Amino acid sequence: MCRICGSTVGEFFDFGRQPLSDTFPEPDRVDDEFFFRLAVGICESCAMVQLLEEVPRDRMFHDGYPYHSSGSARMREHFAGTARRFLREELTADDPFIVEIGSNDGVMLRTIRDAGVRHLGVEPSGGVADLSRAEGIRVVTTFFEEESARRIRAEDGPADVIFAANTICHIPYLDSIFRGVDALLAPGGVFVFEDPYLGDILELNTFDQIYDEHFYLFSVNSVRAAARRFGFDLVDVQRLSVHGGEVRYTIARPGTRPVTAAVEAMIAEERERGMLDHTTFEQFGANVKRICGDLVELLRRLRAEGKRVVGYGATAKSATVTNYCGIGPDLVEVVYDTTPAKHGRVMPGSHIPVRPASGLTETRPDYAILFAWNHEEEIKQKEKAFHDAGGRWITYVPDVRIS
Ligand code: SAH
Ligand code: TYD
């Protein structure tokens, strides 16, 4: 049943049993991993693409949540720019107030703090929330939902901007989120969020964007329908190139802001591209199977040739690739990553060991699968020595390639 409108959801792909994508077990504690059925479908009525099974939120977002937003220079720049834009365009009244849902380690709010503007991060994962607090950013360690939003409104007053990046698509209970936004948002304020875009996922075959945390794969059409259902208007959309292609949605109370032409234009484009057609989703499923087949075939061939193959970037995305395609330590011996919290652990489900990124230049493997393909430019530049010494990168979206 659709989490937005209650209609029937037509399943279009089943990845089978999958582990939590951001839980990296210790090597000797792999016996009690949590698994769920990762399947995705589209609502026959409101066209919202969503998972068919929901993982309890406390299993995913807790004190040990290992994802640190500030790990990428490009993302630090992206969010500094986002904050500067809010400061320039929205936070101009007397004593403005901005709330961020899913503020993580403070990657966006840091710039707001520097400007001395009143802010609050709402971040349930205690470890990353503490990191930002240590930098003087104001954060409350809790889930954003109707109740917490009402509490914030009572204590801090209305918010001129409510912002969320890569977080709203993680939250099945959007009804509660919108009621919370309604309680907290100033009459003329905006609710702005950005998430991976279904159009890019279909176009680039980025099937690894589908995992436990990504409950929704948004399109402009489905977000407009959801906003309307919960009493708001979608007033603007903007495409972003980060994380493999995203859309930033701007939502406001009805009649408070003009709706830009970009909204209708993108919905028309989605219709033209067949983003509501069953055949599009069937084709996507066929592409996923082809890519996995090609990738495993390549890895087996390289193993037979005696080549050393590693992974780069212990991303949440890679959990879907390794576990769906059946890639274990026999095909990829180790995954290098810069996140200290992942070191000495193993990858969820596949149990490939995770080690510090310095291992790439120290051990000089023949090939590295770029699991963090969304940071391709940054990583290839940083790890130039690997390529200069003859190492080669393997990417798998939009198809399997060696470079
Ligand atoms: N905004 C950051 C972090 C994205 S990761 C970025 O774009 O890089 C998603 C974050 O959302 C996690 O830190 C997780 O703890 C948080 N989160 C999940 N559910 C939430 C909720 N209901 N309210 C607030 N934050 C939530
Ligand atoms: P990311 O692709 O941003 O997200 P997700 O986990 O949601 O799929 O994760 C990037 C991962 O790659 C993270 O574990 C840090 C790692 N990384 C490196 O090892 N080196 C780098 O230069 C960068 C940018 C990231």
Coordinates of C-alpha atoms and ligand atoms in Angstrom, one line a residue:
M1 CA 0.0 0.0 0.0
C2 CA 1.3 3.5 -1.0
R3 CA 2.8 5.3 2.0
I4 CA 1.5 8.6 0.6
C5 CA -2.0 7.9 -0.7
G6 CA -2.9 4.4 0.3
S7 CA -3.3 3.0 -3.3
T8 CA -1.8 -0.1 -4.7
V9 CA 2.0 -0.1 -5.3
G10 CA 3.0 -2.1 -8.4
E11 CA 6.3 -3.8 -7.7
F12 CA 8.9 -3.6 -10.5
F13 CA 12.1 -5.0 -9.1
D14 CA 13.0 -7.3 -6.3
F15 CA 16.7 -7.3 -5.0
G16 CA 15.9 -10.1 -2.6
R17 CA 17.2 -10.3 1.0
Q18 CA 19.5 -7.3 1.7
P19 CA 21.4 -6.2 4.8
L20 CA 21.4 -2.7 6.4
S21 CA 23.6 -0.6 4.0
D22 CA 25.3 1.5 6.6
T23 CA 25.9 -1.1 9.3
F24 CA 29.5 -2.3 9.1
P25 CA 29.9 -5.3 11.4
E26 CA 33.1 -6.2 13.2
P27 CA 34.7 -9.2 11.4
D28 CA 33.9 -11.6 14.3
R29 CA 30.3 -10.4 14.7
V30 CA 28.7 -11.1 11.3
D31 CA 26.2 -13.7 12.6
D32 CA 23.5 -11.4 13.7
E33 CA 23.1 -9.1 10.7
F34 CA 19.6 -7.7 10.1
F35 CA 18.1 -8.6 6.6
F36 CA 15.0 -7.4 4.9
R37 CA 13.4 -7.7 1.5
L38 CA 14.6 -4.9 -0.8
A39 CA 11.9 -4.5 -3.4
V40 CA 10.8 -1.3 -5.2
G41 CA 7.5 -0.3 -6.9
I42 CA 5.4 2.6 -8.2
C43 CA 2.1 3.7 -6.8
E44 CA -0.7 3.2 -9.4
S45 CA -2.4 6.4 -8.3
C46 CA 0.2 9.1 -7.2
A47 CA 3.2 7.6 -9.1
M48 CA 5.4 7.7 -6.0
V49 CA 8.3 5.2 -6.4
Q50 CA 8.9 3.5 -3.0
L51 CA 10.2 0.5 -1.2
L52 CA 7.8 -2.3 -0.4
E53 CA 9.2 -3.1 3.0
E54 CA 10.2 -0.5 5.7
V55 CA 13.2 -0.9 8.0
P56 CA 12.5 0.4 11.5
R57 CA 14.2 3.8 11.7
D58 CA 16.2 3.1 14.9
R59 CA 18.0 0.2 13.2
M60 CA 19.4 2.6 10.6
F61 CA 19.9 6.0 12.4
H62 CA 21.6 5.7 15.8
D63 CA 24.7 6.8 17.7
G64 CA 26.9 4.6 15.5
Y65 CA 25.6 5.8 12.1
P66 CA 28.9 5.9 10.2
Y67 CA 28.1 8.3 7.3
H68 CA 29.9 11.6 7.6
S69 CA 28.7 14.2 5.1
S70 CA 31.9 16.3 5.3
G71 CA 34.0 13.5 3.8
S72 CA 33.9 14.9 0.3
A73 CA 35.4 18.3 -0.6
R74 CA 32.9 18.7 -3.4
M75 CA 29.9 18.2 -1.0
R76 CA 31.5 20.6 1.5
E77 CA 31.5 23.2 -1.3
H78 CA 28.0 22.3 -2.4
F79 CA 26.5 22.9 1.0
A80 CA 28.6 26.0 1.7
G81 CA 27.0 27.4 -1.5
T82 CA 23.6 26.3 -0.5
A83 CA 23.9 28.1 2.9
R84 CA 25.2 31.2 1.3
R85 CA 22.2 31.2 -1.1
F86 CA 19.8 30.9 1.9
L87 CA 21.6 33.7 3.7
R88 CA 21.3 35.9 0.6
E89 CA 17.8 35.1 -0.6
E90 CA 15.7 33.8 2.3
L91 CA 17.3 34.7 5.7
T92 CA 17.1 38.5 5.2
A93 CA 14.4 39.5 7.7
D94 CA 15.1 40.6 11.3
D95 CA 16.5 37.7 13.3
P96 CA 15.8 34.9 10.8
F97 CA 15.7 31.2 11.8
I98 CA 16.6 28.1 9.8
V99 CA 16.1 24.5 10.7
E100 CA 17.9 21.6 9.0
I101 CA 16.4 18.1 9.1
G102 CA 19.2 15.5 9.0
S103 CA 22.1 18.0 9.6
N104 CA 24.6 15.1 10.0
D105 CA 28.1 16.5 10.9
G106 CA 27.1 20.1 10.3
V107 CA 28.3 20.3 6.7
M108 CA 25.6 22.9 5.8
L109 CA 24.9 24.6 9.1
R110 CA 28.6 25.4 9.6
T111 CA 28.3 28.3 7.2
I112 CA 25.1 29.5 8.9
R113 CA 26.9 29.5 12.2
D114 CA 29.7 31.5 10.8
A115 CA 27.2 34.1 9.6
G116 CA 25.8 34.3 13.2
V117 CA 22.3 33.4 12.1
R118 CA 19.9 31.5 14.4
H119 CA 19.7 27.8 13.4
L120 CA 18.8 24.4 14.7
G121 CA 19.9 21.0 13.3
V122 CA 17.6 18.1 13.9
E123 CA 19.7 14.9 13.7
P124 CA 18.8 11.6 15.4
S125 CA 22.2 10.0 14.8
G126 CA 24.0 10.9 18.0
G127 CA 27.6 10.4 16.8
V128 CA 27.4 12.8 13.9
A129 CA 25.2 15.2 15.9
D130 CA 27.9 15.4 18.6
L131 CA 30.6 16.2 16.0
S132 CA 28.6 19.2 14.8
R133 CA 27.8 20.3 18.4
A134 CA 31.6 20.3 19.1
E135 CA 31.9 22.9 16.3
G136 CA 29.4 25.2 18.0
I137 CA 26.5 24.3 15.8
R138 CA 23.1 24.1 17.6
V139 CA 21.6 20.6 17.2
V140 CA 18.9 18.5 18.9
T141 CA 19.4 14.7 18.8
T142 CA 16.0 13.5 17.7
F143 CA 13.9 12.5 14.7
F144 CA 12.1 15.3 12.9
E145 CA 8.4 14.5 12.9
E146 CA 5.2 16.3 13.9
E147 CA 5.8 16.1 17.7
S148 CA 9.4 17.4 17.6
A149 CA 8.5 20.1 15.2
R150 CA 5.8 21.4 17.5
R151 CA 8.3 21.4 20.4
I152 CA 10.8 23.4 18.3
R153 CA 8.0 25.9 17.3
A154 CA 7.1 26.4 20.9
E155 CA 10.7 27.0 22.0
D156 CA 12.2 28.8 19.1
G157 CA 9.4 30.3 17.1
P158 CA 8.6 29.9 13.4
A159 CA 11.3 28.9 10.9
D160 CA 11.9 31.0 7.7
V161 CA 13.6 28.0 6.0
I162 CA 13.3 24.3 6.7
F163 CA 16.0 22.5 4.7
A164 CA 16.9 18.9 4.2
A165 CA 19.4 17.2 1.9
N166 CA 19.4 13.5 1.2
T167 CA 17.1 13.0 4.2
I168 CA 13.4 13.4 3.1
C169 CA 13.7 10.4 0.8
H170 CA 14.9 8.4 3.9
I171 CA 11.6 9.1 5.7
P172 CA 8.5 6.9 5.0
Y173 CA 6.3 8.9 7.4
L174 CA 6.0 12.0 5.1
D175 CA 2.5 12.8 6.5
S176 CA 4.0 13.5 9.9
I177 CA 6.9 15.4 8.3
F178 CA 4.5 17.7 6.4
R179 CA 2.3 18.2 9.6
G180 CA 5.6 19.1 11.4
V181 CA 6.5 21.6 8.6
D182 CA 3.0 23.1 8.8
A183 CA 3.5 23.6 12.6
L184 CA 7.0 25.1 12.3
L185 CA 7.2 27.0 9.1
A186 CA 6.6 30.8 9.1
P187 CA 3.7 31.9 7.0
G188 CA 5.9 33.1 4.1
G189 CA 8.7 30.5 4.7
V190 CA 10.0 27.7 2.5
F191 CA 10.6 24.0 2.9
V192 CA 13.5 23.1 0.6
F193 CA 14.8 19.6 0.1
E194 CA 17.1 17.8 -2.3
D195 CA 17.3 14.1 -3.1
P196 CA 18.4 11.7 -5.8
Y197 CA 16.2 12.1 -8.9
L198 CA 14.3 9.2 -10.3
G199 CA 14.9 10.5 -13.8
D200 CA 18.7 10.2 -13.4
I201 CA 18.4 6.8 -11.7
L202 CA 16.5 5.5 -14.7
E203 CA 18.6 7.2 -17.3
L204 CA 22.0 6.2 -15.8
N205 CA 20.9 2.8 -14.4
T206 CA 22.1 3.8 -11.0
F207 CA 20.3 0.9 -9.3
D208 CA 22.6 1.1 -6.3
Q209 CA 20.7 4.3 -5.3
I210 CA 18.1 1.7 -4.1
Y211 CA 18.8 0.5 -0.5
D212 CA 17.2 0.5 2.9
E213 CA 17.6 4.2 3.6
H214 CA 16.3 5.4 0.3
F215 CA 12.7 4.7 0.9
Y216 CA 11.5 7.0 -1.9
L217 CA 12.8 7.7 -5.3
F218 CA 11.3 11.1 -6.0
S219 CA 10.1 12.6 -9.3
V220 CA 8.8 16.1 -9.8
N221 CA 5.4 14.7 -10.6
S222 CA 5.2 12.5 -7.4
V223 CA 6.6 15.3 -5.1
R224 CA 4.0 17.8 -6.5
A225 CA 1.2 15.3 -5.8
A226 CA 2.5 14.6 -2.2
A227 CA 2.9 18.3 -1.5
R228 CA -0.7 19.0 -2.6
R229 CA -2.0 16.1 -0.6
F230 CA -0.4 17.5 2.5
G231 CA -1.6 21.0 1.9
F232 CA 1.4 22.7 0.3
D233 CA 2.5 23.9 -3.2
L234 CA 5.6 22.8 -5.1
V235 CA 6.8 26.2 -6.3
D236 CA 10.2 25.5 -7.8
V237 CA 12.5 22.7 -8.9
Q238 CA 16.2 22.8 -9.7
R239 CA 18.4 20.1 -11.0
L240 CA 21.7 19.4 -9.2
S241 CA 24.6 17.4 -10.4
V242 CA 25.7 16.0 -7.0
H243 CA 25.3 12.4 -6.0
G244 CA 24.7 11.2 -9.5
G245 CA 21.8 13.7 -10.2
E246 CA 19.4 15.2 -7.8
V247 CA 16.5 17.7 -7.7
R248 CA 16.0 20.4 -5.2
Y249 CA 12.4 21.0 -4.4
T250 CA 11.0 24.3 -3.0
I251 CA 7.7 24.0 -1.2
A252 CA 5.6 26.8 0.2
R253 CA 2.1 27.4 1.7
P254 CA -0.5 27.7 -1.1
G255 CA -0.6 31.0 -2.8
T256 CA 2.4 32.5 -1.0
R257 CA 4.8 32.2 -3.9
P258 CA 4.5 32.1 -7.6
V259 CA 5.0 28.7 -9.2
T260 CA 8.0 28.8 -11.6
A261 CA 7.7 27.5 -15.1
A262 CA 10.4 24.9 -14.3
V263 CA 7.9 22.7 -12.4
E264 CA 5.5 22.2 -15.3
A265 CA 8.4 21.9 -17.7
M266 CA 10.0 19.1 -15.8
I267 CA 6.7 17.2 -15.3
A268 CA 6.0 17.4 -19.1
E269 CA 9.6 16.1 -19.7
E270 CA 9.0 13.2 -17.3
R271 CA 5.8 12.3 -19.1
E272 CA 7.6 12.4 -22.5
R273 CA 10.4 10.3 -21.2
G274 CA 8.0 7.6 -20.1
M275 CA 8.6 7.9 -16.4
L276 CA 5.0 6.7 -15.8
D277 CA 5.2 3.8 -18.2
H278 CA 5.5 0.2 -17.1
T279 CA 7.9 -0.6 -20.0
T280 CA 10.4 2.0 -18.6
F281 CA 10.6 0.2 -15.3
E282 CA 10.8 -3.2 -17.0
Q283 CA 13.7 -1.9 -19.1
F284 CA 15.4 -0.6 -15.9
G285 CA 15.1 -4.1 -14.3
A286 CA 16.6 -5.7 -17.4
N287 CA 19.5 -3.2 -17.3
V288 CA 20.2 -4.0 -13.7
K289 CA 20.5 -7.7 -14.5
R290 CA 22.7 -7.0 -17.5
I291 CA 25.1 -4.8 -15.5
C292 CA 25.4 -7.3 -12.7
G293 CA 26.1 -10.1 -15.1
D294 CA 28.8 -8.0 -16.9
L295 CA 30.4 -6.9 -13.7
V296 CA 30.6 -10.4 -12.2
E297 CA 31.9 -11.8 -15.5
L298 CA 34.7 -9.2 -15.6
L299 CA 35.6 -9.8 -12.0
R300 CA 35.8 -13.6 -12.6
R301 CA 38.0 -13.1 -15.6
L302 CA 40.3 -10.8 -13.7
R303 CA 40.6 -13.4 -10.9
A304 CA 41.4 -16.1 -13.4
E305 CA 44.1 -13.9 -14.8
G306 CA 45.5 -13.5 -11.3
K307 CA 44.8 -9.8 -11.1
R308 CA 44.4 -8.0 -7.7
V309 CA 41.0 -6.3 -7.5
V310 CA 39.9 -4.0 -4.7
G311 CA 36.9 -1.6 -4.1
Y312 CA 37.1 2.1 -3.4
G313 CA 34.4 3.8 -1.2
A314 CA 32.5 1.7 1.3
T315 CA 29.3 3.4 0.2
A316 CA 25.8 2.5 1.3
K317 CA 25.2 2.1 -2.5
S318 CA 27.8 -0.6 -2.7
A319 CA 25.8 -2.9 -0.4
T320 CA 23.2 -3.3 -3.1
V321 CA 25.8 -4.0 -5.8
T322 CA 27.8 -6.5 -3.8
N323 CA 24.9 -8.4 -2.3
Y324 CA 22.6 -8.4 -5.3
C325 CA 25.3 -9.3 -7.8
G326 CA 26.9 -11.8 -5.4
I327 CA 30.4 -10.1 -5.0
G328 CA 32.3 -11.3 -2.0
P329 CA 36.0 -11.3 -0.8
D330 CA 36.8 -13.9 -3.5
L331 CA 36.2 -11.3 -6.2
V332 CA 37.1 -8.1 -4.4
E333 CA 39.6 -8.6 -1.6
V334 CA 39.3 -5.3 0.3
V335 CA 37.4 -2.0 0.1
Y336 CA 39.4 1.2 0.8
D337 CA 37.6 4.1 2.4
T338 CA 38.5 7.4 4.2
T339 CA 35.9 7.0 7.0
P340 CA 37.6 6.0 10.3
A341 CA 34.3 4.5 11.7
K342 CA 34.3 1.9 8.8
H343 CA 37.9 0.8 9.2
G344 CA 38.6 -2.7 10.6
R345 CA 34.9 -3.5 9.9
V346 CA 33.5 -5.6 7.1
M347 CA 31.0 -4.6 4.4
P348 CA 27.4 -5.5 5.2
G349 CA 26.3 -8.9 3.9
S350 CA 29.3 -9.5 1.6
H351 CA 31.9 -9.2 4.5
I352 CA 34.6 -7.8 2.4
P353 CA 37.1 -6.1 4.8
V354 CA 37.2 -2.2 4.9
R355 CA 40.6 -0.5 5.3
P356 CA 42.0 3.0 5.2
A357 CA 42.2 4.6 1.7
S358 CA 45.9 5.0 2.0
G359 CA 46.0 1.2 1.1
L360 CA 45.4 2.0 -2.5
T361 CA 48.8 3.6 -3.1
E362 CA 50.6 1.4 -0.5
T363 CA 49.5 -1.9 -2.0
R364 CA 49.1 -1.0 -5.7
P365 CA 46.3 -3.4 -6.8
D366 CA 45.7 -3.9 -10.5
Y367 CA 42.1 -2.7 -10.5
A368 CA 39.8 -0.8 -8.2
I369 CA 36.0 -0.8 -8.5
L370 CA 34.8 2.8 -7.9
F371 CA 31.9 2.2 -5.6
A372 CA 31.8 5.9 -4.8
W373 CA 31.2 6.8 -8.5
N374 CA 29.4 9.9 -7.5
H375 CA 32.7 11.3 -6.3
E376 CA 34.6 10.1 -9.4
E377 CA 36.3 13.4 -10.3
E378 CA 37.4 14.1 -6.8
I379 CA 38.7 10.6 -6.1
K380 CA 40.5 10.1 -9.5
Q381 CA 42.3 13.4 -8.8
K382 CA 43.2 12.4 -5.3
E383 CA 44.3 8.9 -6.3
K384 CA 46.2 9.9 -9.4
A385 CA 49.3 8.0 -8.3
F386 CA 47.3 4.7 -8.5
H387 CA 46.4 5.3 -12.2
D388 CA 49.9 6.7 -13.1
A389 CA 51.4 3.4 -11.7
G390 CA 49.2 1.4 -14.1
G391 CA 46.2 0.8 -11.9
R392 CA 42.8 0.9 -13.6
W393 CA 39.3 2.0 -12.4
I394 CA 36.2 -0.2 -12.9
T395 CA 32.9 1.6 -13.0
Y396 CA 29.5 -0.1 -13.5
V397 CA 27.0 2.7 -14.1
P398 CA 25.6 3.4 -16.7
D399 CA 27.5 0.2 -17.8
V400 CA 30.6 -1.7 -17.0
R401 CA 33.7 0.1 -18.0
I402 CA 37.5 0.1 -17.4
S403 CA 39.3 3.5 -17.4
Ligands
SAH1 N1 22.2 16.1 5.0 C1 23.3 15.3 5.0 C2 23.1 13.9 5.6 C3 22.4 12.9 4.7 S1 22.4 11.3 5.5 C4 23.9 15.2 3.6 O1 23.2 15.5 2.6 O2 25.0 14.8 3.4 C5 20.7 11.3 6.1 C6 20.7 11.9 7.5 O3 19.3 12.0 7.9 C7 21.3 11.0 8.6 O4 22.3 11.8 9.3 C8 20.2 10.5 9.5 O5 20.6 10.4 10.8 C9 19.2 11.6 9.3 N2 17.7 11.3 9.5 C10 17.1 10.2 9.2 N3 15.8 10.3 9.6 C11 15.6 11.6 10.1 C12 14.5 12.3 10.6 N4 13.3 11.8 10.7 N5 14.7 13.6 11.1 C13 16.0 14.1 11.0 N6 17.0 13.5 10.5 C14 16.8 12.2 10.0
TYD2 P1 28.6 8.5 -0.6 O1 28.8 8.0 -2.0 O2 28.7 10.0 -0.4 O3 27.3 8.0 0.0 P2 26.5 6.7 0.3 O4 27.3 6.0 1.4 O5 25.2 7.2 0.8 O6 26.4 5.8 -0.9 O7 29.8 7.8 0.3 C1 31.1 8.1 0.0 C2 32.0 7.1 0.7 O8 33.2 7.1 0.0 C3 32.2 7.4 2.1 O9 32.3 6.1 2.8 C4 33.6 8.0 2.1 C5 34.3 7.4 0.9 N1 35.2 8.3 0.2 C6 36.5 8.0 0.1 O10 36.9 6.9 0.5 N2 37.4 8.8 -0.6 C7 37.0 10.0 -1.1 O11 37.8 10.8 -1.6 C8 35.6 10.4 -1.0 C9 35.1 11.6 -1.6 C10 34.7 9.5 -0.3

